[in-house]
Tab-separated table of C-alpha atoms and ligand atoms in Angstrom:
chain	number	residue	atom	x	y	z
B	13	MET	CA	125.800	57.506	104.542
B	14	LYS	CA	126.490	61.257	104.597
B	15	LYS	CA	130.198	60.511	104.567
B	16	PHE	CA	129.700	58.254	101.602
B	17	ALA	CA	127.707	60.892	99.769
B	18	PHE	CA	130.430	63.389	100.467
B	19	PHE	CA	133.122	61.010	99.183
B	20	LEU	CA	131.014	60.467	96.117
B	21	ALA	CA	130.630	64.195	95.671
B	22	ALA	CA	134.374	64.659	95.887
B	23	LEU	CA	134.897	61.954	93.325
B	24	LEU	CA	132.327	63.474	91.027
B	25	MET	CA	133.885	66.879	91.352
B	26	LEU	CA	137.197	65.404	90.389
B	27	THR	CA	135.796	63.625	87.342
B	28	ALA	CA	133.086	66.032	86.256
B	29	GLY	CA	134.937	69.294	86.726
B	30	LEU	CA	132.702	72.301	86.609
B	31	ALA	CA	129.126	71.175	86.436
B	32	GLY	CA	126.260	73.563	85.948
B	33	CYS	CA	123.388	72.153	87.871
B	34	GLY	CA	122.718	68.927	89.624
B	35	GLY	CA	120.063	66.323	89.214
B	36	ASN	CA	117.911	65.297	92.102
B	37	ASP	CA	119.531	62.001	92.800
B	38	SER	CA	120.202	62.297	96.533
B	39	GLY	CA	123.532	60.512	96.521
B	40	SER	CA	124.736	62.650	93.681
B	41	ASP	CA	126.065	66.070	94.357
B	42	ALA	CA	127.201	66.514	90.833
B	43	GLY	CA	125.843	70.028	90.841
B	44	GLN	CA	128.560	71.149	93.192
B	45	GLN	CA	131.059	73.580	91.825
B	46	ALA	CA	134.464	72.115	91.645
B	47	ASP	CA	136.751	73.682	94.244
B	48	GLY	CA	138.990	74.613	91.337
B	49	GLY	CA	136.804	77.667	90.861
B	50	GLN	CA	137.709	78.768	94.361
B	51	GLN	CA	138.285	82.359	95.217
B	52	THR	CA	140.577	83.243	98.006
B	53	GLU	CA	140.901	86.564	99.720
B	54	VAL	CA	143.541	87.433	102.207
B	55	GLN	CA	143.025	90.383	104.478
B	56	GLU	CA	145.772	91.774	106.613
B	57	PRO	CA	145.565	91.754	110.375
B	58	ALA	CA	144.621	95.091	111.871
B	59	GLY	CA	147.989	96.568	112.799
B	60	ASP	CA	149.243	93.340	114.184
B	61	ASP	CA	152.485	91.495	113.562
B	62	ALA	CA	152.709	90.228	110.020
B	63	GLY	CA	153.692	86.614	110.442
B	64	ALA	CA	153.265	84.234	107.587
B	65	PRO	CA	149.593	83.219	107.319
B	66	GLU	CA	149.042	79.814	108.815
B	67	GLU	CA	146.764	77.301	107.182
B	68	GLY	CA	143.934	76.329	109.557
B	69	GLY	CA	144.940	76.569	113.199
B	70	ALA	CA	143.175	79.367	115.084
B	71	ASP	CA	146.285	79.779	117.169
B	72	GLY	CA	148.119	81.123	114.110
B	73	ASP	CA	148.036	84.722	112.911
B	74	THR	CA	145.275	84.178	110.406
B	75	LEU	CA	141.768	82.853	110.829
B	76	VAL	CA	140.556	80.914	107.811
B	77	MET	CA	136.847	81.279	107.107
B	78	GLY	CA	134.981	79.090	104.648
B	79	THR	CA	131.900	80.282	102.823
B	80	GLU	CA	129.936	79.862	99.614
B	81	ALA	CA	129.995	83.310	98.059
B	82	THR	CA	126.918	83.521	95.882
B	83	PHE	CA	124.640	84.461	98.727
B	84	PRO	CA	124.180	88.221	98.763
B	85	PRO	CA	124.020	90.198	100.981
B	86	TYR	CA	125.768	87.732	103.362
B	87	GLU	CA	128.598	86.880	100.961
B	88	PHE	CA	129.203	87.731	97.344
B	89	VAL	CA	132.078	88.478	95.039
B	90	ASP	CA	132.456	92.236	94.522
B	91	ALA	CA	133.646	94.049	91.390
B	92	ASP	CA	137.300	93.597	92.437
B	93	GLY	CA	136.896	89.868	92.824
B	94	GLY	CA	137.058	89.997	96.640
B	95	ILE	CA	134.499	88.319	98.859
B	96	THR	CA	132.413	90.824	100.718
B	97	GLY	CA	129.065	91.085	102.521
B	98	ILE	CA	127.640	90.851	106.020
B	99	ASP	CA	129.416	87.607	106.955
B	100	ALA	CA	132.759	88.761	105.545
B	101	GLU	CA	132.533	92.037	107.445
B	102	ILE	CA	131.451	90.472	110.715
B	103	ALA	CA	134.242	87.875	110.355
B	104	GLN	CA	136.748	90.683	109.750
B	105	ALA	CA	135.459	92.494	112.847
B	106	ILE	CA	135.865	89.310	114.892
B	107	ALA	CA	139.387	88.758	113.557
B	108	ASP	CA	140.250	92.387	114.370
B	109	LYS	CA	138.991	91.872	117.933
B	110	LEU	CA	141.175	88.785	118.237
B	111	GLY	CA	144.163	90.575	116.708
B	112	MET	CA	144.305	88.151	113.813
B	113	GLY	CA	144.114	88.326	110.039
B	114	LEU	CA	141.325	86.811	108.006
B	115	GLU	CA	141.457	84.645	104.934
B	116	ILE	CA	138.212	83.695	103.171
B	117	LYS	CA	137.905	80.487	101.162
B	118	ASP	CA	135.024	80.034	98.763
B	119	MET	CA	133.748	76.454	98.451
B	120	ALA	CA	130.657	74.394	97.902
B	121	PHE	CA	128.127	75.003	100.650
B	122	GLU	CA	127.847	71.303	101.252
B	123	SER	CA	131.585	71.015	101.932
B	124	LEU	CA	131.606	73.604	104.712
B	125	VAL	CA	130.735	71.383	107.690
B	126	SER	CA	133.295	68.713	106.754
B	127	ALA	CA	135.915	71.399	106.037
B	128	VAL	CA	135.371	72.669	109.595
B	129	GLN	CA	135.594	69.121	110.956
B	130	GLY	CA	138.702	68.299	109.026
B	131	GLY	CA	140.460	71.579	109.881
B	132	ALA	CA	140.751	72.903	106.299
B	133	ILE	CA	139.039	76.047	107.596
B	134	ASP	CA	138.827	77.462	111.145
B	135	PHE	CA	135.211	78.322	110.870
B	136	ALA	CA	132.329	78.433	108.402
B	137	MET	CA	130.238	81.550	108.045
B	138	ALA	CA	127.748	81.346	105.217
B	139	GLY	CA	124.325	82.462	106.343
B	140	MET	CA	124.438	78.985	107.859
B	141	THR	CA	121.343	77.867	109.728
B	142	VAL	CA	121.729	76.144	113.049
B	143	ASN	CA	120.094	72.725	112.862
B	144	PRO	CA	120.377	69.583	114.985
B	145	GLU	CA	122.045	67.497	112.249
B	146	ARG	CA	124.830	70.035	111.698
B	147	ALA	CA	125.176	70.515	115.447
B	148	GLU	CA	126.126	66.838	115.713
B	149	SER	CA	129.149	67.563	113.554
B	150	VAL	CA	130.187	71.102	114.497
B	151	ASP	CA	129.683	73.566	117.304
B	152	PHE	CA	127.691	76.742	116.609
B	153	SER	CA	128.400	80.209	117.973
B	154	THR	CA	125.655	82.364	119.379
B	155	SER	CA	123.353	83.455	116.554
B	156	TYR	CA	124.153	86.720	114.785
B	157	ALA	CA	121.180	86.960	112.412
B	158	THR	CA	117.783	85.465	111.529
B	159	GLY	CA	116.934	83.933	108.199
B	160	VAL	CA	113.602	83.027	106.696
B	161	GLN	CA	113.069	80.430	103.996
B	162	VAL	CA	110.872	81.954	101.299
B	163	VAL	CA	109.494	80.931	97.931
B	164	ILE	CA	110.434	82.823	94.734
B	165	VAL	CA	108.047	82.442	91.764
B	166	ALA	CA	107.559	84.075	88.411
B	167	GLU	CA	105.066	86.940	88.531
B	168	GLY	CA	101.617	85.611	87.714
B	169	SER	CA	102.574	82.049	88.780
B	170	GLU	CA	99.762	79.765	89.812
B	171	ILE	CA	101.745	79.145	92.995
B	172	ALA	CA	100.273	81.614	95.449
B	173	SER	CA	101.163	79.984	98.748
B	174	ILE	CA	103.099	77.081	100.248
B	175	ASP	CA	100.010	74.923	99.811
B	176	ASP	CA	100.399	75.156	96.042
B	177	LEU	CA	103.884	73.605	95.974
B	178	ASP	CA	102.602	70.060	95.773
B	179	GLY	CA	103.376	68.542	92.392
B	180	LYS	CA	105.578	71.477	91.358
B	181	THR	CA	109.284	71.425	90.532
B	182	ILE	CA	111.190	73.222	93.220
B	183	GLY	CA	114.697	74.598	92.738
B	184	THR	CA	117.048	74.645	95.699
B	185	GLN	CA	120.703	75.119	96.571
B	186	SER	CA	122.035	71.669	97.315
B	187	GLY	CA	122.493	70.875	101.008
B	188	THR	CA	120.749	73.959	102.335
B	189	THR	CA	117.928	73.825	104.824
B	190	GLY	CA	115.526	74.898	102.042
B	191	ASP	CA	116.673	71.876	100.064
B	192	ILE	CA	116.224	69.573	103.096
B	193	TYR	CA	112.741	70.882	103.928
B	194	CYS	CA	111.513	70.598	100.348
B	195	THR	CA	112.864	67.128	99.941
B	196	ASP	CA	111.188	66.074	103.204
B	197	ASP	CA	107.895	67.809	102.445
B	198	TYR	CA	107.462	67.291	98.710
B	199	GLY	CA	109.716	64.332	97.884
B	200	GLN	CA	113.018	64.117	96.153
B	201	GLU	CA	111.428	63.835	92.724
B	202	SER	CA	109.951	67.315	93.161
B	203	VAL	CA	113.256	68.985	93.961
B	204	ARG	CA	116.021	70.064	91.571
B	205	GLN	CA	119.238	70.860	93.341
B	206	PHE	CA	121.696	73.466	92.077
B	207	SER	CA	125.212	74.208	93.300
B	208	ASN	CA	124.196	77.752	94.232
B	209	GLY	CA	121.179	79.929	94.582
B	210	ALA	CA	121.958	82.015	91.507
B	211	LEU	CA	121.771	78.926	89.312
B	212	ALA	CA	118.485	77.871	90.881
B	213	VAL	CA	117.103	81.327	90.157
B	214	ALA	CA	118.403	81.215	86.584
B	215	ALA	CA	116.518	77.940	86.138
B	216	LEU	CA	113.356	79.662	87.396
B	217	VAL	CA	113.833	82.491	84.914
B	218	ASN	CA	114.242	79.890	82.147
B	219	GLY	CA	111.142	78.036	83.239
B	220	GLN	CA	113.052	74.871	84.197
B	221	VAL	CA	111.675	74.983	87.749
B	222	ASP	CA	108.379	76.415	89.015
B	223	CYS	CA	109.808	78.108	92.097
B	224	VAL	CA	112.925	78.453	94.209
B	225	VAL	CA	113.067	78.006	97.987
B	226	ILE	CA	115.866	80.069	99.490
B	227	ASP	CA	116.697	82.437	102.351
B	228	ASN	CA	114.805	85.775	102.295
B	229	GLU	CA	117.612	88.292	101.946
B	230	PRO	CA	119.376	86.503	99.054
B	231	ALA	CA	115.874	86.038	97.579
B	232	LYS	CA	115.331	89.805	97.612
B	233	ASN	CA	118.682	90.296	95.914
B	234	PHE	CA	117.969	87.745	93.228
B	235	VAL	CA	114.502	89.136	92.598
B	236	ALA	CA	115.861	92.646	92.337
B	237	ALA	CA	118.380	91.428	89.735
B	238	ASN	CA	115.864	89.432	87.719
B	239	PRO	CA	112.751	91.299	86.543
B	240	GLY	CA	109.571	89.205	86.435
B	241	LEU	CA	110.155	87.363	89.700
B	242	THR	CA	108.438	87.841	93.005
B	243	ILE	CA	108.596	86.464	96.551
B	244	LEU	CA	105.510	84.852	98.112
B	245	GLU	CA	104.277	86.355	101.381
B	246	THR	CA	104.347	82.929	103.060
B	247	GLU	CA	107.327	82.208	105.327
B	248	TYR	CA	108.355	78.613	104.931
B	249	ALA	CA	110.631	78.506	107.996
B	250	VAL	CA	112.333	80.967	110.358
B	251	GLU	CA	115.920	80.123	111.352
B	252	ASP	CA	119.006	81.325	113.190
B	253	TYR	CA	122.335	81.916	111.470
B	254	ALA	CA	125.508	81.143	113.368
B	255	ILE	CA	129.193	80.477	112.838
B	256	ALA	CA	130.296	76.810	112.732
B	257	VAL	CA	133.484	75.852	114.579
B	258	SER	CA	135.192	72.518	115.097
B	259	LYS	CA	134.115	70.593	118.173
B	260	ASP	CA	137.830	70.182	118.808
B	261	ASN	CA	138.312	73.885	119.181
B	262	PRO	CA	136.176	75.125	122.112
B	263	GLU	CA	138.718	77.863	122.699
B	264	LEU	CA	138.015	79.419	119.298
B	265	LEU	CA	134.280	79.048	119.888
B	266	ASN	CA	134.650	81.010	123.143
B	267	GLN	CA	136.751	83.665	121.499
B	268	ILE	CA	134.224	84.061	118.666
B	269	ASN	CA	131.311	84.218	121.096
B	270	ALA	CA	133.087	86.831	123.215
B	271	ALA	CA	133.902	88.884	120.077
B	272	LEU	CA	130.310	88.619	118.836
B	273	ALA	CA	128.973	89.739	122.222
B	274	ALA	CA	131.314	92.762	122.163
B	275	LEU	CA	130.298	93.578	118.573
B	276	LYS	CA	126.607	93.334	119.494
B	277	GLU	CA	127.219	95.537	122.517
B	278	ASP	CA	129.072	98.296	120.698
B	279	GLY	CA	126.715	98.408	117.748
B	280	THR	CA	129.171	97.116	115.141
B	281	LEU	CA	126.986	94.104	114.307
B	282	ASP	CA	123.891	96.239	113.700
B	283	SER	CA	125.759	98.760	111.634
B	284	ILE	CA	127.200	96.038	109.395
B	285	ILE	CA	123.798	94.456	108.922
B	286	ASN	CA	122.070	97.780	108.326
B	287	LYS	CA	124.645	98.654	105.712
B	288	TYR	CA	123.590	95.694	103.584
B	289	ILE	CA	119.929	95.330	104.620
B	290	PRO	CA	118.374	98.798	104.614
B	291	ALA	CA	115.455	99.041	107.048
B	292	GLU	CA	112.156	98.798	105.186
W	323	LIG	N1	120.562	79.194	105.540
W	323	LIG	C1	120.613	78.095	104.648
W	323	LIG	C2	121.325	76.895	105.288
W	323	LIG	O1	122.024	77.075	106.235
W	323	LIG	C3	121.298	78.445	103.352
W	323	LIG	C4	122.663	78.982	103.467
W	323	LIG	C5	123.376	79.103	102.124
W	323	LIG	N2	124.538	79.878	102.256
W	323	LIG	C6	125.387	80.200	101.271
W	323	LIG	N3	126.407	80.960	101.552
W	323	LIG	N4	125.220	79.748	100.082
W	323	LIG	O2	121.214	75.821	104.813
């Protein structure tokens, strides 16, 4: 079923081109950005041999990371058009540890797991929550961060807590855990899926949805950028972020876990996170 939905999504992307936002028809992922809008960033290996970058294949000189880069502070496109943020920097630090280069591919969030499975990318790093369904398809590294699903509303909204979401129109990023929880808890007809969080927030600003359910740090960024919005105190769900690797590549998983452990140990991980998420 999932495979079919994905196939359908791919077809729709081909035919529909760039679509703004999706409907809430579960089989339809028409809201997904076409991969044509993809950004690619190549970063050089740290003082290593400069062999031609290899597509996929962690045994090559370049690790290919997939992400969906409208998720600040974890990944976003900077003024120069490069993809930066916590995930990009941690990935670069991992690649440095492994003596490899890093290439980052921007794609629809929903495509990441299948891109890992199919080998189009070596790993996915996208503020991705570990959950049992995804863990059936990919292996997860040790967790490098915690995320919390929160609710963004317009200031003065009659939604004051999670209990008020019933009967409201909820904006989500398609395929995210926030999207999955809301669909489960409030029904598909209550959820409007968007291809990224920024579009969901824009719909909230325009009054097309009553709230947006999304991860807390991106939520803070979106609220800071859009006056008149606020985040409810209620935490909808607390989750672990980890890196997704193909089940066929246990070697890469071990290498990533070893690199993460070393980066935790020497303080690199904390300093990257603190750079983007100032202590409150
Ligand atoms: N943590 C949520 C999930 O795993 C949302 C992640 C969205 N990430 C992104 N880069 N857009 O489903």
